[in-house]
Amino acid sequence: MGIPDLVFETPLWLALVTVGVAAMEGAVIGRESRTPRYDLVGAFVLAVVLGLAGGIARDVLIGNLPVVAVRTPWYLATVAGVTTLVLLGHRFIPPLTGLWFVVLDALTLGLYTAVATGYALQAGVSVVGALFVGVTAGVIGGVLVALLRGVTPAVLVPGVFYAFIALAGAGAYVAVEPGSPAIAAVACVVLVVALRITAVRWRLGTRPLPLVGDRPGSGPA
């Protein structure tokens, strides 16, 4: 039995689970945020952004229009359903900092990155362009949610290697894709999950850049 191609033969249920996990994080942010406080519409918007922004950005960048998210009702319906579940049953949702969510979040990042990179290559985009599309699809949702909340996006400040992990996954896809697109997708997802769990387990992250002139021995004599 051959390896299924997670990019071009993605089962609908897997695509919806991927969107649902990301949307759940957005809805939880809207439900638990104290500054600012959000209403029903606010929570739904955050869920839409985290759940669908990656796919929308991918389709816009490669000209795959109308975007997949609006060609079928299932994606928006999934976001609406997840938002409703979070708002009504938030007490039964484990903390987003648990290992279970880290794994699901990593799987989501890996799938978004793999699909976007694969679609970009199929559309005739250059390798560098495909890497850009893959990373953008993986991180754009978090960036937009942060901007909507009035905070600096996590990918711009010292913290977890989120963007670098997406880049590593996209790089793995590009490297393996000439031999087998199906194996390339699996390699991307597995690498992203492994790196994400490792980074969280060992608290690995980026460091702040040194300030201009902030060098050892550069102070006043």
mmCIF file of C-alpha atoms in Angstrom:
data_model
loop_
_atom_site.group_PDB
_atom_site.id
_atom_site.type_symbol
_atom_site.label_atom_id
_atom_site.label_comp_id
_atom_site.label_asym_id
_atom_site.label_seq_id
_atom_site.Cartn_x
_atom_site.Cartn_y
_atom_site.Cartn_z
ATOM 1 C CA MET A 1 0.000 0.000 0.000
ATOM 2 C CA GLY A 2 1.454 3.368 -1.041
ATOM 3 C CA ILE A 3 1.821 6.372 1.224
ATOM 4 C CA PRO A 4 -1.192 8.719 0.856
ATOM 5 C CA ASP A 5 -0.423 12.173 -0.493
ATOM 6 C CA LEU A 6 -1.437 14.505 2.344
ATOM 7 C CA VAL A 7 -1.186 17.536 0.071
ATOM 8 C CA PHE A 8 -3.187 16.640 -3.038
ATOM 9 C CA GLU A 9 -5.270 13.797 -1.630
ATOM 10 C CA THR A 10 -6.082 15.244 1.789
ATOM 11 C CA PRO A 11 -9.228 13.602 3.212
ATOM 12 C CA LEU A 12 -11.912 16.169 3.936
ATOM 13 C CA TRP A 13 -12.103 15.047 7.570
ATOM 14 C CA LEU A 14 -8.379 15.697 8.043
ATOM 15 C CA ALA A 15 -8.625 19.137 6.462
ATOM 16 C CA LEU A 16 -11.560 19.998 8.723
ATOM 17 C CA VAL A 17 -9.769 18.706 11.834
ATOM 18 C CA THR A 18 -6.777 20.865 10.937
ATOM 19 C CA VAL A 19 -8.988 23.935 10.545
ATOM 20 C CA GLY A 20 -10.945 23.036 13.677
ATOM 21 C CA VAL A 21 -7.872 22.798 15.909
ATOM 22 C CA ALA A 22 -6.610 26.194 14.771
ATOM 23 C CA ALA A 23 -10.082 27.715 15.068
ATOM 24 C CA MET A 24 -10.453 26.321 18.586
ATOM 25 C CA GLU A 25 -7.352 28.188 19.686
ATOM 26 C CA GLY A 26 -8.774 31.407 18.269
ATOM 27 C CA ALA A 27 -12.127 30.865 19.958
ATOM 28 C CA VAL A 28 -10.451 30.115 23.296
ATOM 29 C CA ILE A 29 -8.448 33.326 23.017
ATOM 30 C CA GLY A 30 -11.677 35.211 22.403
ATOM 31 C CA ARG A 31 -13.415 33.456 25.304
ATOM 32 C CA GLU A 32 -10.648 33.869 27.884
ATOM 33 C CA SER A 33 -9.182 37.249 26.932
ATOM 34 C CA ARG A 34 -9.568 39.921 29.603
ATOM 35 C CA THR A 35 -7.856 42.773 27.783
ATOM 36 C CA PRO A 36 -9.718 43.372 25.593
ATOM 37 C CA ARG A 37 -12.951 41.510 26.273
ATOM 38 C CA TYR A 38 -14.610 39.971 23.204
ATOM 39 C CA ASP A 39 -18.221 39.258 22.338
ATOM 40 C CA LEU A 40 -19.593 36.427 20.190
ATOM 41 C CA VAL A 41 -18.594 38.121 16.949
ATOM 42 C CA GLY A 42 -15.100 38.829 18.254
ATOM 43 C CA ALA A 43 -14.532 35.188 19.238
ATOM 44 C CA PHE A 44 -15.812 34.012 15.860
ATOM 45 C CA VAL A 45 -13.536 36.420 13.984
ATOM 46 C CA LEU A 46 -10.485 35.201 15.908
ATOM 47 C CA ALA A 47 -11.492 31.603 15.170
ATOM 48 C CA VAL A 48 -11.911 32.392 11.471
ATOM 49 C CA VAL A 49 -8.533 34.104 11.302
ATOM 50 C CA LEU A 50 -6.611 31.301 13.003
ATOM 51 C CA GLY A 51 -8.564 28.574 11.253
ATOM 52 C CA LEU A 52 -8.659 29.889 7.706
ATOM 53 C CA ALA A 53 -6.074 32.646 7.226
ATOM 54 C CA GLY A 54 -3.296 30.192 6.358
ATOM 55 C CA GLY A 55 -5.256 28.566 3.547
ATOM 56 C CA ILE A 56 -6.567 31.895 2.288
ATOM 57 C CA ALA A 57 -3.064 33.399 2.210
ATOM 58 C CA ARG A 58 -1.795 30.339 0.331
ATOM 59 C CA ASP A 59 -4.513 30.550 -2.306
ATOM 60 C CA VAL A 60 -4.137 34.302 -2.773
ATOM 61 C CA LEU A 61 -0.347 34.068 -3.154
ATOM 62 C CA ILE A 62 -0.529 31.378 -5.851
ATOM 63 C CA GLY A 63 -3.672 32.709 -7.556
ATOM 64 C CA ASN A 64 -5.896 29.778 -6.594
ATOM 65 C CA LEU A 65 -9.144 31.742 -6.658
ATOM 66 C CA PRO A 66 -11.798 31.681 -5.346
ATOM 67 C CA VAL A 67 -10.021 30.465 -2.241
ATOM 68 C CA VAL A 68 -10.760 26.918 -1.106
ATOM 69 C CA ALA A 69 -12.248 28.147 2.185
ATOM 70 C CA VAL A 70 -15.304 29.594 0.401
ATOM 71 C CA ARG A 71 -15.743 26.981 -2.356
ATOM 72 C CA THR A 72 -17.442 24.666 0.117
ATOM 73 C CA PRO A 73 -19.504 25.461 3.236
ATOM 74 C CA TRP A 74 -17.654 22.908 5.381
ATOM 75 C CA TYR A 75 -14.736 25.082 6.435
ATOM 76 C CA LEU A 76 -16.774 28.012 7.710
ATOM 77 C CA ALA A 77 -19.285 25.587 9.213
ATOM 78 C CA THR A 78 -16.445 23.887 11.103
ATOM 79 C CA VAL A 79 -15.207 27.211 12.458
ATOM 80 C CA ALA A 80 -18.739 28.162 13.535
ATOM 81 C CA GLY A 81 -19.266 24.792 15.200
ATOM 82 C CA VAL A 82 -15.953 24.890 17.056
ATOM 83 C CA THR A 83 -16.612 28.449 18.232
ATOM 84 C CA THR A 84 -20.022 27.426 19.550
ATOM 85 C CA LEU A 85 -18.552 24.449 21.405
ATOM 86 C CA VAL A 86 -15.854 26.616 22.994
ATOM 87 C CA LEU A 87 -18.323 29.269 24.115
ATOM 88 C CA LEU A 88 -20.803 26.773 25.560
ATOM 89 C CA GLY A 89 -18.445 24.127 26.905
ATOM 90 C CA HIS A 90 -15.247 26.038 27.652
ATOM 91 C CA ARG A 91 -15.057 24.530 31.143
ATOM 92 C CA PHE A 92 -14.467 21.102 29.643
ATOM 93 C CA ILE A 93 -11.621 22.203 27.345
ATOM 94 C CA PRO A 94 -8.155 21.421 28.786
ATOM 95 C CA PRO A 95 -5.603 24.259 28.920
ATOM 96 C CA LEU A 96 -3.996 25.128 25.607
ATOM 97 C CA THR A 97 -0.593 24.763 27.261
ATOM 98 C CA GLY A 98 -0.985 20.991 27.683
ATOM 99 C CA LEU A 99 1.025 18.462 25.687
ATOM 100 C CA TRP A 100 -2.091 17.315 23.858
ATOM 101 C CA PHE A 101 -2.552 20.753 22.334
ATOM 102 C CA VAL A 102 1.139 21.170 21.527
ATOM 103 C CA VAL A 103 0.954 17.975 19.459
ATOM 104 C CA LEU A 104 -2.266 19.027 17.696
ATOM 105 C CA ASP A 105 -0.883 22.503 17.080
ATOM 106 C CA ALA A 106 2.296 21.003 15.616
ATOM 107 C CA LEU A 107 0.287 18.711 13.343
ATOM 108 C CA THR A 108 -1.734 21.702 12.188
ATOM 109 C CA LEU A 109 1.393 23.740 11.487
ATOM 110 C CA GLY A 110 2.928 20.834 9.599
ATOM 111 C CA LEU A 111 -0.147 20.255 7.447
ATOM 112 C CA TYR A 112 -0.613 23.949 6.643
ATOM 113 C CA THR A 113 3.056 24.205 5.679
ATOM 114 C CA ALA A 114 3.110 21.028 3.602
ATOM 115 C CA VAL A 115 -0.074 21.800 1.697
ATOM 116 C CA ALA A 116 0.941 25.390 0.973
ATOM 117 C CA THR A 117 4.433 24.403 -0.176
ATOM 118 C CA GLY A 118 3.093 21.620 -2.368
ATOM 119 C CA TYR A 119 0.426 23.807 -3.954
ATOM 120 C CA ALA A 120 3.003 26.512 -4.633
ATOM 121 C CA LEU A 121 5.371 24.103 -6.377
ATOM 122 C CA GLN A 122 2.528 22.682 -8.460
ATOM 123 C CA ALA A 123 1.568 26.235 -9.479
ATOM 124 C CA GLY A 124 5.034 26.756 -10.911
ATOM 125 C CA VAL A 125 6.367 28.949 -8.125
ATOM 126 C CA SER A 126 10.142 28.953 -7.613
ATOM 127 C CA VAL A 127 11.643 26.981 -4.740
ATOM 128 C CA VAL A 128 12.286 30.174 -2.785
ATOM 129 C CA GLY A 129 8.744 31.313 -3.473
ATOM 130 C CA ALA A 130 7.350 27.954 -2.354
ATOM 131 C CA LEU A 131 9.277 28.211 0.914
ATOM 132 C CA PHE A 132 7.827 31.688 1.423
ATOM 133 C CA VAL A 133 4.283 30.497 0.728
ATOM 134 C CA GLY A 134 4.703 27.527 3.075
ATOM 135 C CA VAL A 135 6.014 29.595 5.979
ATOM 136 C CA THR A 136 3.437 32.328 5.421
ATOM 137 C CA ALA A 137 0.581 29.829 5.500
ATOM 138 C CA GLY A 138 1.923 28.391 8.727
ATOM 139 C CA VAL A 139 2.322 31.625 10.688
ATOM 140 C CA ILE A 140 -0.036 34.205 9.162
ATOM 141 C CA GLY A 141 -2.999 33.261 11.357
ATOM 142 C CA GLY A 142 -1.117 33.936 14.581
ATOM 143 C CA VAL A 143 0.303 37.169 13.201
ATOM 144 C CA LEU A 144 -3.122 38.524 12.244
ATOM 145 C CA VAL A 145 -4.712 37.525 15.559
ATOM 146 C CA ALA A 146 -1.924 39.293 17.446
ATOM 147 C CA LEU A 147 -2.429 42.432 15.371
ATOM 148 C CA LEU A 148 -6.177 42.315 15.978
ATOM 149 C CA ARG A 149 -5.495 42.096 19.709
ATOM 150 C CA GLY A 150 -3.066 45.014 19.589
ATOM 151 C CA VAL A 151 0.019 43.016 20.581
ATOM 152 C CA THR A 152 3.298 42.290 18.814
ATOM 153 C CA PRO A 153 3.147 39.007 16.848
ATOM 154 C CA ALA A 154 5.125 36.261 18.565
ATOM 155 C CA VAL A 155 7.135 35.505 15.410
ATOM 156 C CA LEU A 156 8.697 38.985 15.589
ATOM 157 C CA VAL A 157 10.008 38.801 19.151
ATOM 158 C CA PRO A 158 12.215 36.340 21.057
ATOM 159 C CA GLY A 159 10.360 33.121 21.709
ATOM 160 C CA VAL A 160 9.589 29.684 20.299
ATOM 161 C CA PHE A 161 11.120 28.767 16.911
ATOM 162 C CA TYR A 162 7.697 28.846 15.236
ATOM 163 C CA ALA A 163 8.649 30.443 11.922
ATOM 164 C CA PHE A 164 11.947 28.535 11.785
ATOM 165 C CA ILE A 165 10.100 25.263 12.374
ATOM 166 C CA ALA A 166 7.733 26.049 9.505
ATOM 167 C CA LEU A 167 10.719 26.906 7.307
ATOM 168 C CA ALA A 168 12.411 23.624 8.202
ATOM 169 C CA GLY A 169 9.245 21.725 7.308
ATOM 170 C CA ALA A 170 8.880 23.559 4.004
ATOM 171 C CA GLY A 171 12.551 22.891 3.278
ATOM 172 C CA ALA A 172 12.063 19.189 3.929
ATOM 173 C CA TYR A 173 9.115 19.138 1.530
ATOM 174 C CA VAL A 174 11.065 20.911 -1.208
ATOM 175 C CA ALA A 175 14.049 18.588 -0.769
ATOM 176 C CA VAL A 176 12.059 15.344 -0.922
ATOM 177 C CA GLU A 177 9.310 16.368 -3.380
ATOM 178 C CA PRO A 178 11.236 15.510 -6.600
ATOM 179 C CA GLY A 179 11.441 11.891 -5.457
ATOM 180 C CA SER A 180 7.952 11.516 -4.007
ATOM 181 C CA PRO A 181 5.415 14.262 -3.158
ATOM 182 C CA ALA A 182 3.647 11.861 -0.798
ATOM 183 C CA ILE A 183 6.793 11.148 1.202
ATOM 184 C CA ALA A 184 7.651 14.855 1.089
ATOM 185 C CA ALA A 185 4.383 15.712 2.832
ATOM 186 C CA VAL A 186 4.951 13.097 5.528
ATOM 187 C CA ALA A 187 8.547 14.277 6.007
ATOM 188 C CA CYS A 188 7.365 17.868 6.436
ATOM 189 C CA VAL A 189 4.703 17.001 9.017
ATOM 190 C CA VAL A 190 6.928 14.620 10.986
ATOM 191 C CA LEU A 191 9.807 17.105 11.106
ATOM 192 C CA VAL A 192 7.549 19.973 12.191
ATOM 193 C CA VAL A 193 5.968 17.884 14.964
ATOM 194 C CA ALA A 194 9.349 16.654 16.203
ATOM 195 C CA LEU A 195 10.891 20.132 16.223
ATOM 196 C CA ARG A 196 7.850 21.727 17.868
ATOM 197 C CA ILE A 197 7.727 19.179 20.695
ATOM 198 C CA THR A 198 11.498 19.400 21.160
ATOM 199 C CA ALA A 199 11.384 23.193 21.332
ATOM 200 C CA VAL A 200 8.612 23.130 23.937
ATOM 201 C CA ARG A 201 10.162 20.272 25.921
ATOM 202 C CA TRP A 202 13.571 21.918 26.170
ATOM 203 C CA ARG A 203 12.281 25.497 26.136
ATOM 204 C CA LEU A 204 14.260 26.373 23.058
ATOM 205 C CA GLY A 205 13.649 29.697 21.385
ATOM 206 C CA THR A 206 15.091 32.678 19.591
ATOM 207 C CA ARG A 207 17.105 35.327 21.387
ATOM 208 C CA PRO A 208 16.888 39.115 21.090
ATOM 209 C CA LEU A 209 19.305 40.783 18.714
ATOM 210 C CA PRO A 210 22.062 42.840 20.351
ATOM 211 C CA LEU A 211 21.528 46.572 20.264
ATOM 212 C CA VAL A 212 23.678 48.639 17.957
ATOM 213 C CA GLY A 213 26.966 49.301 19.738
ATOM 214 C CA ASP A 214 26.100 46.777 22.457
ATOM 215 C CA ARG A 215 29.369 44.833 22.243
ATOM 216 C CA PRO A 216 31.731 43.603 24.942
ATOM 217 C CA GLY A 217 34.230 46.294 25.729
ATOM 218 C CA SER A 218 32.350 48.970 23.792
ATOM 219 C CA GLY A 219 31.422 50.987 26.853
ATOM 220 C CA PRO A 220 33.146 54.204 27.965
ATOM 221 C CA ALA A 221 36.793 53.882 28.956
#
